[in-house]
Short mmCIF file of C-alpha atoms in Angstrom, two decimals:
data_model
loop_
_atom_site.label_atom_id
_atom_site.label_comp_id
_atom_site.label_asym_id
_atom_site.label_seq_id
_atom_site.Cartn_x
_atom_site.Cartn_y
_atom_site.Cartn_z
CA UNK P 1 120.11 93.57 107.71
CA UNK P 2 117.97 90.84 106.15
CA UNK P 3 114.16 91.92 105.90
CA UNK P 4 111.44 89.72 105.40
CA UNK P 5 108.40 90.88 103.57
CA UNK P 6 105.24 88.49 103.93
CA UNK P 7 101.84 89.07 102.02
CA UNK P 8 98.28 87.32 101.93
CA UNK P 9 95.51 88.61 100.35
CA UNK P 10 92.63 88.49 103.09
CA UNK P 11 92.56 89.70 106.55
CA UNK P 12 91.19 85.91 107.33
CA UNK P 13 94.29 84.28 105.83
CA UNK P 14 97.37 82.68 107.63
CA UNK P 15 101.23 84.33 107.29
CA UNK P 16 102.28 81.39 109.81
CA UNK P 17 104.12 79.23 107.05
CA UNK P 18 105.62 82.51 105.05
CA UNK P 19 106.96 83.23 108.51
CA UNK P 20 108.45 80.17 109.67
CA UNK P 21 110.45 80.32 106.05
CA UNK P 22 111.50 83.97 106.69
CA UNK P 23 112.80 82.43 110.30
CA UNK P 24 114.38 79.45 108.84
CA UNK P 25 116.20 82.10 106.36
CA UNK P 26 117.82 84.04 109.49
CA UNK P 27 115.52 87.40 108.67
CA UNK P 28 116.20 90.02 111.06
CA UNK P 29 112.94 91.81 110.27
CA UNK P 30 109.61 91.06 108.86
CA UNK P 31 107.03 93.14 107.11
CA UNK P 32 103.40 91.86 106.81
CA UNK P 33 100.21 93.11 105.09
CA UNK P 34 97.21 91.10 104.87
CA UNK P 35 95.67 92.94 101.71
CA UNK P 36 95.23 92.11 97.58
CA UNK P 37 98.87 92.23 96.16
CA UNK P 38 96.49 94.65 93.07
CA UNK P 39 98.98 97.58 93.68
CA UNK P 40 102.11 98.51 95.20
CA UNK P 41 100.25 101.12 97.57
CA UNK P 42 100.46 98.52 100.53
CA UNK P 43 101.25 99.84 104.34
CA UNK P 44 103.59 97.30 105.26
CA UNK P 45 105.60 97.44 101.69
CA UNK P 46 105.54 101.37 101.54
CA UNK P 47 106.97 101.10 105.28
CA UNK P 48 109.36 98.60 104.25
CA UNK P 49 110.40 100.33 101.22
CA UNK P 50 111.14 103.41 103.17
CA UNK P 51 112.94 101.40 106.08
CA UNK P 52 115.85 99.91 103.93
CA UNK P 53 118.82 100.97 102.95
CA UNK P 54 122.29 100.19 101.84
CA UNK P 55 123.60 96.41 102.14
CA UNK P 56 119.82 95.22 103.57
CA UNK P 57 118.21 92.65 101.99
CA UNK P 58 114.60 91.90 101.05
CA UNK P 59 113.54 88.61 101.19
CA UNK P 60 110.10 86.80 99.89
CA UNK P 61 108.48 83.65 99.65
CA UNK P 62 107.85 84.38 95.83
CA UNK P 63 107.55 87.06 93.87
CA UNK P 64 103.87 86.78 93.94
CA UNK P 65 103.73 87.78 97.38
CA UNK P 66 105.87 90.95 97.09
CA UNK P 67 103.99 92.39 93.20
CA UNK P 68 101.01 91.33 91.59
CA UNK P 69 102.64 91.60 88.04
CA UNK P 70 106.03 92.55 86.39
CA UNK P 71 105.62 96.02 85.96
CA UNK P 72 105.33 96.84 90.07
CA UNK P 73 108.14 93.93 90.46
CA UNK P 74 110.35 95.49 87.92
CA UNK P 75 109.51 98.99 89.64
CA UNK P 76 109.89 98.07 93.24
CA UNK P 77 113.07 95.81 92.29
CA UNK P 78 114.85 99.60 90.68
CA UNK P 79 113.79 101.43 93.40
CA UNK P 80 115.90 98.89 95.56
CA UNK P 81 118.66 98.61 93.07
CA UNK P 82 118.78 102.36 93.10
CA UNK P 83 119.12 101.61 96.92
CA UNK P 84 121.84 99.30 97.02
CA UNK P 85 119.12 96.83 98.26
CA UNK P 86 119.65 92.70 97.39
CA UNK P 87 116.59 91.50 96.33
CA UNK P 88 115.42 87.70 97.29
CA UNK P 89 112.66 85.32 95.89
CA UNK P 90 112.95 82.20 97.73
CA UNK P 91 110.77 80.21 95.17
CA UNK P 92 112.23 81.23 92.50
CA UNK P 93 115.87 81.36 92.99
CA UNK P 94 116.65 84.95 92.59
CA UNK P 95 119.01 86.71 93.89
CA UNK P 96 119.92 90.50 92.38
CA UNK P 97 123.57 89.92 94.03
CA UNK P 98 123.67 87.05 91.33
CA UNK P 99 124.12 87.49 87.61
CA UNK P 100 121.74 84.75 86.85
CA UNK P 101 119.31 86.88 89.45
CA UNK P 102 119.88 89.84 87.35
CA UNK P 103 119.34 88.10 84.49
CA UNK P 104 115.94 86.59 85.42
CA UNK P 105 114.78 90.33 86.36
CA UNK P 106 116.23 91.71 82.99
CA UNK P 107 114.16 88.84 81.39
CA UNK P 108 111.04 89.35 83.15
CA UNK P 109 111.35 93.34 81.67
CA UNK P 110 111.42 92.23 78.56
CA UNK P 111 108.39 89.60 78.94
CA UNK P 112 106.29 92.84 80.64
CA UNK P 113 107.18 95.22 77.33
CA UNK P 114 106.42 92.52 74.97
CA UNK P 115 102.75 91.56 76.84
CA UNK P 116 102.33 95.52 76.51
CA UNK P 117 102.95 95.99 72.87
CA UNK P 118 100.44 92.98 72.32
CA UNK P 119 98.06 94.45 74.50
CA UNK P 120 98.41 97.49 72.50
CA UNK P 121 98.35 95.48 68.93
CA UNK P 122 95.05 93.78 69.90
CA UNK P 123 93.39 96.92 71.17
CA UNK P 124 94.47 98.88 68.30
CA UNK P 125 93.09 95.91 65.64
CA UNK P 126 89.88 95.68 68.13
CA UNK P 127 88.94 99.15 67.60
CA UNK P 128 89.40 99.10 63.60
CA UNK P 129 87.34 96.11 63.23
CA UNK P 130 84.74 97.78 65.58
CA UNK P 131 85.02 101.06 63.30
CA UNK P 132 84.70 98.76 60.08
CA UNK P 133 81.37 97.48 61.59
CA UNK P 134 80.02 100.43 62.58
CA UNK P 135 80.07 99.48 66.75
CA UNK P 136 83.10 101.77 67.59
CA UNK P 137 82.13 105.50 68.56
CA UNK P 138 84.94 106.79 70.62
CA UNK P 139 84.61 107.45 74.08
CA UNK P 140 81.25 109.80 75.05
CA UNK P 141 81.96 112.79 75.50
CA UNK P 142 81.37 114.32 79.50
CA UNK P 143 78.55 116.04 79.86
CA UNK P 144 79.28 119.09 81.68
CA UNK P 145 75.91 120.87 82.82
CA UNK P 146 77.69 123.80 84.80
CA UNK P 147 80.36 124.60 81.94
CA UNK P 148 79.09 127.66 80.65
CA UNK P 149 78.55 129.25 84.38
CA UNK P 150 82.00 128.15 85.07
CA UNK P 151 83.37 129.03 81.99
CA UNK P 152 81.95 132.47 82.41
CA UNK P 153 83.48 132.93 86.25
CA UNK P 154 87.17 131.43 85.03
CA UNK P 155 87.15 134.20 81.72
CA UNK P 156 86.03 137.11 84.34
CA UNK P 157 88.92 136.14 86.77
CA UNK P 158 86.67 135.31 89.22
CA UNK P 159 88.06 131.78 89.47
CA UNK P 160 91.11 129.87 88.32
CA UNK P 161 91.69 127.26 86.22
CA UNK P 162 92.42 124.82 88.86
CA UNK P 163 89.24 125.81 90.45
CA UNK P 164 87.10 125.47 87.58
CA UNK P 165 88.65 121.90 86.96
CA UNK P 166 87.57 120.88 90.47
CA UNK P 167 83.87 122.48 90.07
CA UNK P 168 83.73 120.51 86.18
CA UNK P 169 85.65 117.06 87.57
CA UNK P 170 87.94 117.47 84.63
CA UNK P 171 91.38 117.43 84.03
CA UNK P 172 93.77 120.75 83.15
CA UNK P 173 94.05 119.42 80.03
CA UNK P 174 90.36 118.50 78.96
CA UNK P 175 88.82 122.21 80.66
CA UNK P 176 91.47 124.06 78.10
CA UNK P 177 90.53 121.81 75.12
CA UNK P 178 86.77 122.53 76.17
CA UNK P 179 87.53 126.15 76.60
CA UNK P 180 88.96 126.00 72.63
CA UNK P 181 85.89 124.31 71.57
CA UNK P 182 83.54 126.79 73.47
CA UNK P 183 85.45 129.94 72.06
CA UNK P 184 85.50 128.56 68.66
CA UNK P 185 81.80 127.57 68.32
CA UNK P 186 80.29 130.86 70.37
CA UNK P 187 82.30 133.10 67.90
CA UNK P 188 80.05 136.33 66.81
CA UNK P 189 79.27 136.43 63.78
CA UNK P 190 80.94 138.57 61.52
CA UNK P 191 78.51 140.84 58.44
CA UNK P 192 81.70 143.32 57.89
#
């Protein structure tokens, strides 16, 4: 089965021309949101994504219309490899039953890891010239008004952990590191 999957990004928008190409490409069935392409957590896509299976293809105009960036295209792309799903961009001549149409996916990986590690360079040299001059504290620490009261209930088995995560707005994580800290700095003092 071919599929069709058509995006804009505002309700007020038009799909008419996306639609006439998915017609023109002998699509059995189209998928349409009208919603920012930001995420993958779109009705129409997660319906559409759930819908197909082996042998279907998934057609778009571009691969701008089906993921915002390369990270949610290279996700949603193996989730219908791992499918047996074709995948085509229209605009950009790919085709995943092609191995130039692999190749431009492979490629585009490798683009989104490299962007990532310089994302991770800059931020990393950011923060050590912010140290040198003084500007870079770290991220506040959370205030948490309630913790001994709730630290109190949790150590007494009146509540869980899980519970006293929800009450805090903390993770599982940050609640046991701030139980450490609590424990370590409200130690009695020892004259022995």
């Amino acid at each position: 089965m071919r599929i069709g999957y058509v995006r804009v990004s505002t309700k007020e928008q038009n799909t008419a021309r996306q639609e006439e190409l998915m017609k023109s490409l002998g699509v059995d069935k189209i998928y349409i949101d009208k919603m920012s392409g930001k995420d993958t957590d779109r009705p129409a896509l997660q319906e559409m994504m759930n819908f197909v299976h082996e042998a279907d293809a998934v057609i778009v105009e571009s691969i701008s219309r089906f993921a915002r960036n390369t990270k949610d295209l290279l996700e949603l792309t193996e989730q219908l490899k791992n499918k047996q799903v074709q995948f085509v961009s229209q605009k950009e001549n790919i085709d995943t039953n092609t191995p130039a149409g692999k190749f431009m996916l492979t490629i585009f990986g490798a683009v989104a890891e490299l962007e990532r590690e310089y994302i991770r360079q800059r931020q990393k040299e950011g923060i050590e010239i912010a140290k040198e001059e003084g500007k870079y504290k770290g991220r506040r620490p959370k205030k948490l008004n309630d913790f001994d009261e709730i630290y109190a209930q949790w150590k007494s088995g009146k509540i869980t952990a899980t519970s006293a995560c929800k009450q805090l707005g903390i993770s599982r994580s940050t609640f046991y590191r701030k139980v450490a800290d609590h424990e370590e700095n409200d130690k009695p003092i020892d004259f022995g």
